[in-house]
mmCIF file of C-alpha atoms in Angstrom:
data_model
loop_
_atom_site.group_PDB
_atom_site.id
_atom_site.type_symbol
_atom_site.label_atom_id
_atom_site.label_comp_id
_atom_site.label_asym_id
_atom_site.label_seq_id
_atom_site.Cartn_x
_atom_site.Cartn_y
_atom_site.Cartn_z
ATOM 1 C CA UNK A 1 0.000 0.000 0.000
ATOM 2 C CA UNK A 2 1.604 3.541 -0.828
ATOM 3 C CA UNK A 3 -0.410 6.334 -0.132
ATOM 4 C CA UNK A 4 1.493 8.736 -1.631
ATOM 5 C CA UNK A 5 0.155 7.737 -4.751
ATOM 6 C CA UNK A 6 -3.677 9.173 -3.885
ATOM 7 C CA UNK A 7 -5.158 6.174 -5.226
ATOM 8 C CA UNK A 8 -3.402 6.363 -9.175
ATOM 9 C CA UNK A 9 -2.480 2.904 -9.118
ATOM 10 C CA UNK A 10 -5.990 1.560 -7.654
ATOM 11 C CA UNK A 11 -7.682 3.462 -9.918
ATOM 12 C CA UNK A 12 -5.464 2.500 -12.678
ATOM 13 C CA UNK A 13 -6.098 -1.194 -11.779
ATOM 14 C CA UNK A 14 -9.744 -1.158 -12.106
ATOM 15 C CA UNK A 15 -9.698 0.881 -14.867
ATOM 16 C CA UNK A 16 -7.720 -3.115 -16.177
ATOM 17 C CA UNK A 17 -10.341 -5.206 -14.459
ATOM 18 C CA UNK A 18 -12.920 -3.577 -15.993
ATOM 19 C CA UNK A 19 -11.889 -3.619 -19.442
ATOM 20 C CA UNK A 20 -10.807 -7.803 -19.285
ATOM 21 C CA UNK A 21 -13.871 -8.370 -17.537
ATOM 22 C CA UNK A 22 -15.676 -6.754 -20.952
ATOM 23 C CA UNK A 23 -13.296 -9.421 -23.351
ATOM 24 C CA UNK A 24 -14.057 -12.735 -23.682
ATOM 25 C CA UNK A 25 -12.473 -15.145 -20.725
ATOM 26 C CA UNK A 26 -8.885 -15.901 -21.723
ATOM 27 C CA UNK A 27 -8.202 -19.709 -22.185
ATOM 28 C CA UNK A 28 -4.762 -19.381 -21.473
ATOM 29 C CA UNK A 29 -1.656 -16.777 -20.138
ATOM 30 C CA UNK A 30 -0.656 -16.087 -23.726
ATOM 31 C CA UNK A 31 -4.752 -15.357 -24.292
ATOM 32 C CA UNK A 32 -4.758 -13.265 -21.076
ATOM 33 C CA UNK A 33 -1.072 -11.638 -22.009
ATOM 34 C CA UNK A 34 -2.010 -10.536 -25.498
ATOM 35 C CA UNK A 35 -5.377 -9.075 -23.862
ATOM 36 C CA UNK A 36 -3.591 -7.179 -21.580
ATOM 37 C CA UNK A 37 -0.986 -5.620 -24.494
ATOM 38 C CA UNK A 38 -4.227 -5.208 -26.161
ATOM 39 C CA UNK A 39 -5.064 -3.105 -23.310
ATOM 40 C CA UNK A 40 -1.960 -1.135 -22.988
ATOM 41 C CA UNK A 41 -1.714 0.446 -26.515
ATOM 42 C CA UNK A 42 -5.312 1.226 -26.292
ATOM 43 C CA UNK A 43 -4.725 2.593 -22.766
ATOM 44 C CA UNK A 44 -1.576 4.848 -24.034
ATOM 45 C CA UNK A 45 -2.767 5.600 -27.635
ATOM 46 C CA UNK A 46 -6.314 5.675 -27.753
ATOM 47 C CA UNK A 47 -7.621 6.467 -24.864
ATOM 48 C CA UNK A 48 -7.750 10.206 -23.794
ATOM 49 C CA UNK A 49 -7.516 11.112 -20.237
ATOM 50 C CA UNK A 50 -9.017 14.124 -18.326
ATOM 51 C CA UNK A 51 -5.749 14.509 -16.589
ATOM 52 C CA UNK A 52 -3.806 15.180 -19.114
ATOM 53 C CA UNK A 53 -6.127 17.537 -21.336
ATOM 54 C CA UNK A 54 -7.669 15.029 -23.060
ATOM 55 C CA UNK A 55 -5.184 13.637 -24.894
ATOM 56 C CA UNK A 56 -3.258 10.260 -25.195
ATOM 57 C CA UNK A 57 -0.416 9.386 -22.617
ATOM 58 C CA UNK A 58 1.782 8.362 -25.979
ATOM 59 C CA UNK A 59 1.006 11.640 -27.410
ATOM 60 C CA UNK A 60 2.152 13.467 -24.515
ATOM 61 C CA UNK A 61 5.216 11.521 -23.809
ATOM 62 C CA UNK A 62 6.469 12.342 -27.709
ATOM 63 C CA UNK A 63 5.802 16.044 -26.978
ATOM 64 C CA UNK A 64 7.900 15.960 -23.766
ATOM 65 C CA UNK A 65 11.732 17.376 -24.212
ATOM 66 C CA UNK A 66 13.763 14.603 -23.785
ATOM 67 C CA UNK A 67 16.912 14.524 -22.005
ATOM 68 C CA UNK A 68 20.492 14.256 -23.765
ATOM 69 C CA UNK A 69 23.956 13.977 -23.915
ATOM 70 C CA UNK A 70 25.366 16.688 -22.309
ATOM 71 C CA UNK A 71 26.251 19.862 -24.567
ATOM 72 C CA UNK A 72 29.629 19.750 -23.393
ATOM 73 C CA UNK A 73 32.191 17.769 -22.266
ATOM 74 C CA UNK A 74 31.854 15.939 -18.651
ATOM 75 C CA UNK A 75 35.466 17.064 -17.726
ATOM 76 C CA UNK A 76 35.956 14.693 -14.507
ATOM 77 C CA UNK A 77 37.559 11.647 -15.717
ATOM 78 C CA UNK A 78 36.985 8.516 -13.973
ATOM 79 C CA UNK A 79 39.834 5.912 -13.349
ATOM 80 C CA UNK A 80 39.037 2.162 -11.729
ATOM 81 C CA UNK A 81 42.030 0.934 -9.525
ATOM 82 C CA UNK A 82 42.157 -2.982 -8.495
ATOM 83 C CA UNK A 83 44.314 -3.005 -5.445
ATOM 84 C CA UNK A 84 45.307 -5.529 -2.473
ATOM 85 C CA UNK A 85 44.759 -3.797 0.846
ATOM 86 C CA UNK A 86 48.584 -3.510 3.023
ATOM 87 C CA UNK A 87 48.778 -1.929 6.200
ATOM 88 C CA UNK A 88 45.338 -0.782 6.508
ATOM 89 C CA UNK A 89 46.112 0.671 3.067
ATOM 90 C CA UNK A 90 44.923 1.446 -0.651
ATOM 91 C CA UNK A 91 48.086 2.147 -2.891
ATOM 92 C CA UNK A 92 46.930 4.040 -5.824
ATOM 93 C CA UNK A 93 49.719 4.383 -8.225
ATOM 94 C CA UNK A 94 52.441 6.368 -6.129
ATOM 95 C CA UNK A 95 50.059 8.833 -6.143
ATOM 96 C CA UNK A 96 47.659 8.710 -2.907
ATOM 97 C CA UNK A 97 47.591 6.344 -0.208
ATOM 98 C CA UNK A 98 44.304 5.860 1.280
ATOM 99 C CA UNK A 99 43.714 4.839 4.596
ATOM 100 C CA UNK A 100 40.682 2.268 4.990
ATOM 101 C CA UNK A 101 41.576 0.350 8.467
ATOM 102 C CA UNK A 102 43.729 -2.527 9.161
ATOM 103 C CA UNK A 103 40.624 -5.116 9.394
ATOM 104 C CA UNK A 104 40.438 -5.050 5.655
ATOM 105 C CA UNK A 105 44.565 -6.172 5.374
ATOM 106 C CA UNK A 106 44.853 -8.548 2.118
ATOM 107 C CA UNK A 107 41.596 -7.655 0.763
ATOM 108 C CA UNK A 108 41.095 -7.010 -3.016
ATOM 109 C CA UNK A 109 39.807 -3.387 -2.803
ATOM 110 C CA UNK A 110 38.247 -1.555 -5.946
ATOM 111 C CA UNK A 111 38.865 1.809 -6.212
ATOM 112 C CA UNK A 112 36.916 4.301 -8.117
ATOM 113 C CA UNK A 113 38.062 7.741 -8.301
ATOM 114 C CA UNK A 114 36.017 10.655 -10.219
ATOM 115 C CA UNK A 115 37.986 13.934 -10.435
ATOM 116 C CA UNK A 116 38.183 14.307 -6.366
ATOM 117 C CA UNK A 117 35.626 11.661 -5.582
ATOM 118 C CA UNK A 118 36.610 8.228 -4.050
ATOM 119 C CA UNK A 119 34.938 5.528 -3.734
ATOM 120 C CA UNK A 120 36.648 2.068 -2.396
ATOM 121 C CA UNK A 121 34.277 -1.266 -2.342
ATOM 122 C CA UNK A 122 35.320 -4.770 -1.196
ATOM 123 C CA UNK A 123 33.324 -7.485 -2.967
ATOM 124 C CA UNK A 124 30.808 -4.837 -4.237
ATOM 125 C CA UNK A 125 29.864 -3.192 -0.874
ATOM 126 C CA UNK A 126 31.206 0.456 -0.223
ATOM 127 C CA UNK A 127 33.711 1.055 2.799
ATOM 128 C CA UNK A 128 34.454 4.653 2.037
ATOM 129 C CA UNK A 129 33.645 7.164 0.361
ATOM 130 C CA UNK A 130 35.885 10.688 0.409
ATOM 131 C CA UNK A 131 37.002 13.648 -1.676
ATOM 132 C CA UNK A 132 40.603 13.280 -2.198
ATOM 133 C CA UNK A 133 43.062 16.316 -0.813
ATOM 134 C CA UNK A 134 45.306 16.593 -4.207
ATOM 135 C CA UNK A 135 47.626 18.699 -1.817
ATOM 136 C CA UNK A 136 48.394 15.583 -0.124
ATOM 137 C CA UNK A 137 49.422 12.177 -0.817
ATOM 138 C CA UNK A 138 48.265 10.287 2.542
ATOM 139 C CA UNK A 139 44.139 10.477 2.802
ATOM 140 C CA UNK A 140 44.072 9.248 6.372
ATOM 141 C CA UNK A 141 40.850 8.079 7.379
ATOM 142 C CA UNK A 142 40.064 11.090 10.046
ATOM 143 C CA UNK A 143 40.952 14.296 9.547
ATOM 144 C CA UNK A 144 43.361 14.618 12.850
ATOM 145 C CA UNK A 145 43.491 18.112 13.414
ATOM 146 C CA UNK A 146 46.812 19.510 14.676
ATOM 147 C CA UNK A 147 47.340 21.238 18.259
ATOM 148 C CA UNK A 148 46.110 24.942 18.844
#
């Protein structure tokens, strides 16, 4: 039950019912699944709906801007790293080190990094997520800040 959708999908539903109930009884699922294709093109390109000013759902989905490639280029590149963990460690490439904790030692870490954005995942499940300092080589895994 979602109530956020004020009834839509209900409504929608019987709106179904009502029109197999009108067609003969389908002897099988293929019977029953061609009715119901039946009923989807006539739902989305025959049918006109109060809603949306009396006109089809197809015909206002083909009038609606469609989104795009960007117009320019992304910029951030994206690099994927495959690294074993050392010392509570992510090597990437004499470049950073990243700190993750020593309880993942000798795990295969994947490393995603997107412009300043890092992601590191162990068999698919995230462990950290940062943005990289580029004025540092060592992300350490809390920022430790220094004596007043």
């Amino acid at each position: 039950h979602h109530p956020q959708t004020q009834g839509k999908v209900e409504r929608f539903h019987l709106t179904l019912q009502k029109w197999l109930e009108a067609q003969p009884r389908a002897a099988s699922l293929e019977e029953l699944q061609t009715q119901v294709d039946t009923f989807r093109h006539a739902y989305n390109h025959q049918r006109k709906h109060r809603a949306i000013g009396r006109k089809t759902p197809a015909t206002v989905w083909e009038q609606t801007p469609k989104a795009g490639p960007a117009d320019r280029p992304l910029g951030a590149t994206t690099s994927i790293h495959r690294v074993t963990i050392s010392n509570g460690v992510c090597y990437i490439n004499k470049q950073y080190t990243i700190t993750v904790g020593a309880a993942h030692n000798s795990n295969q870490a994947t490393v995603i990094i997107t412009g300043l954005t890092c992601h590191v995942f162990i068999t698919g499940r995230l462990i950290r997520q940062l943005q990289l300092d580029p004025t540092r080589r060592h992300q350490p895994l809390y920022d430790r800040p220094g004596r007043p």
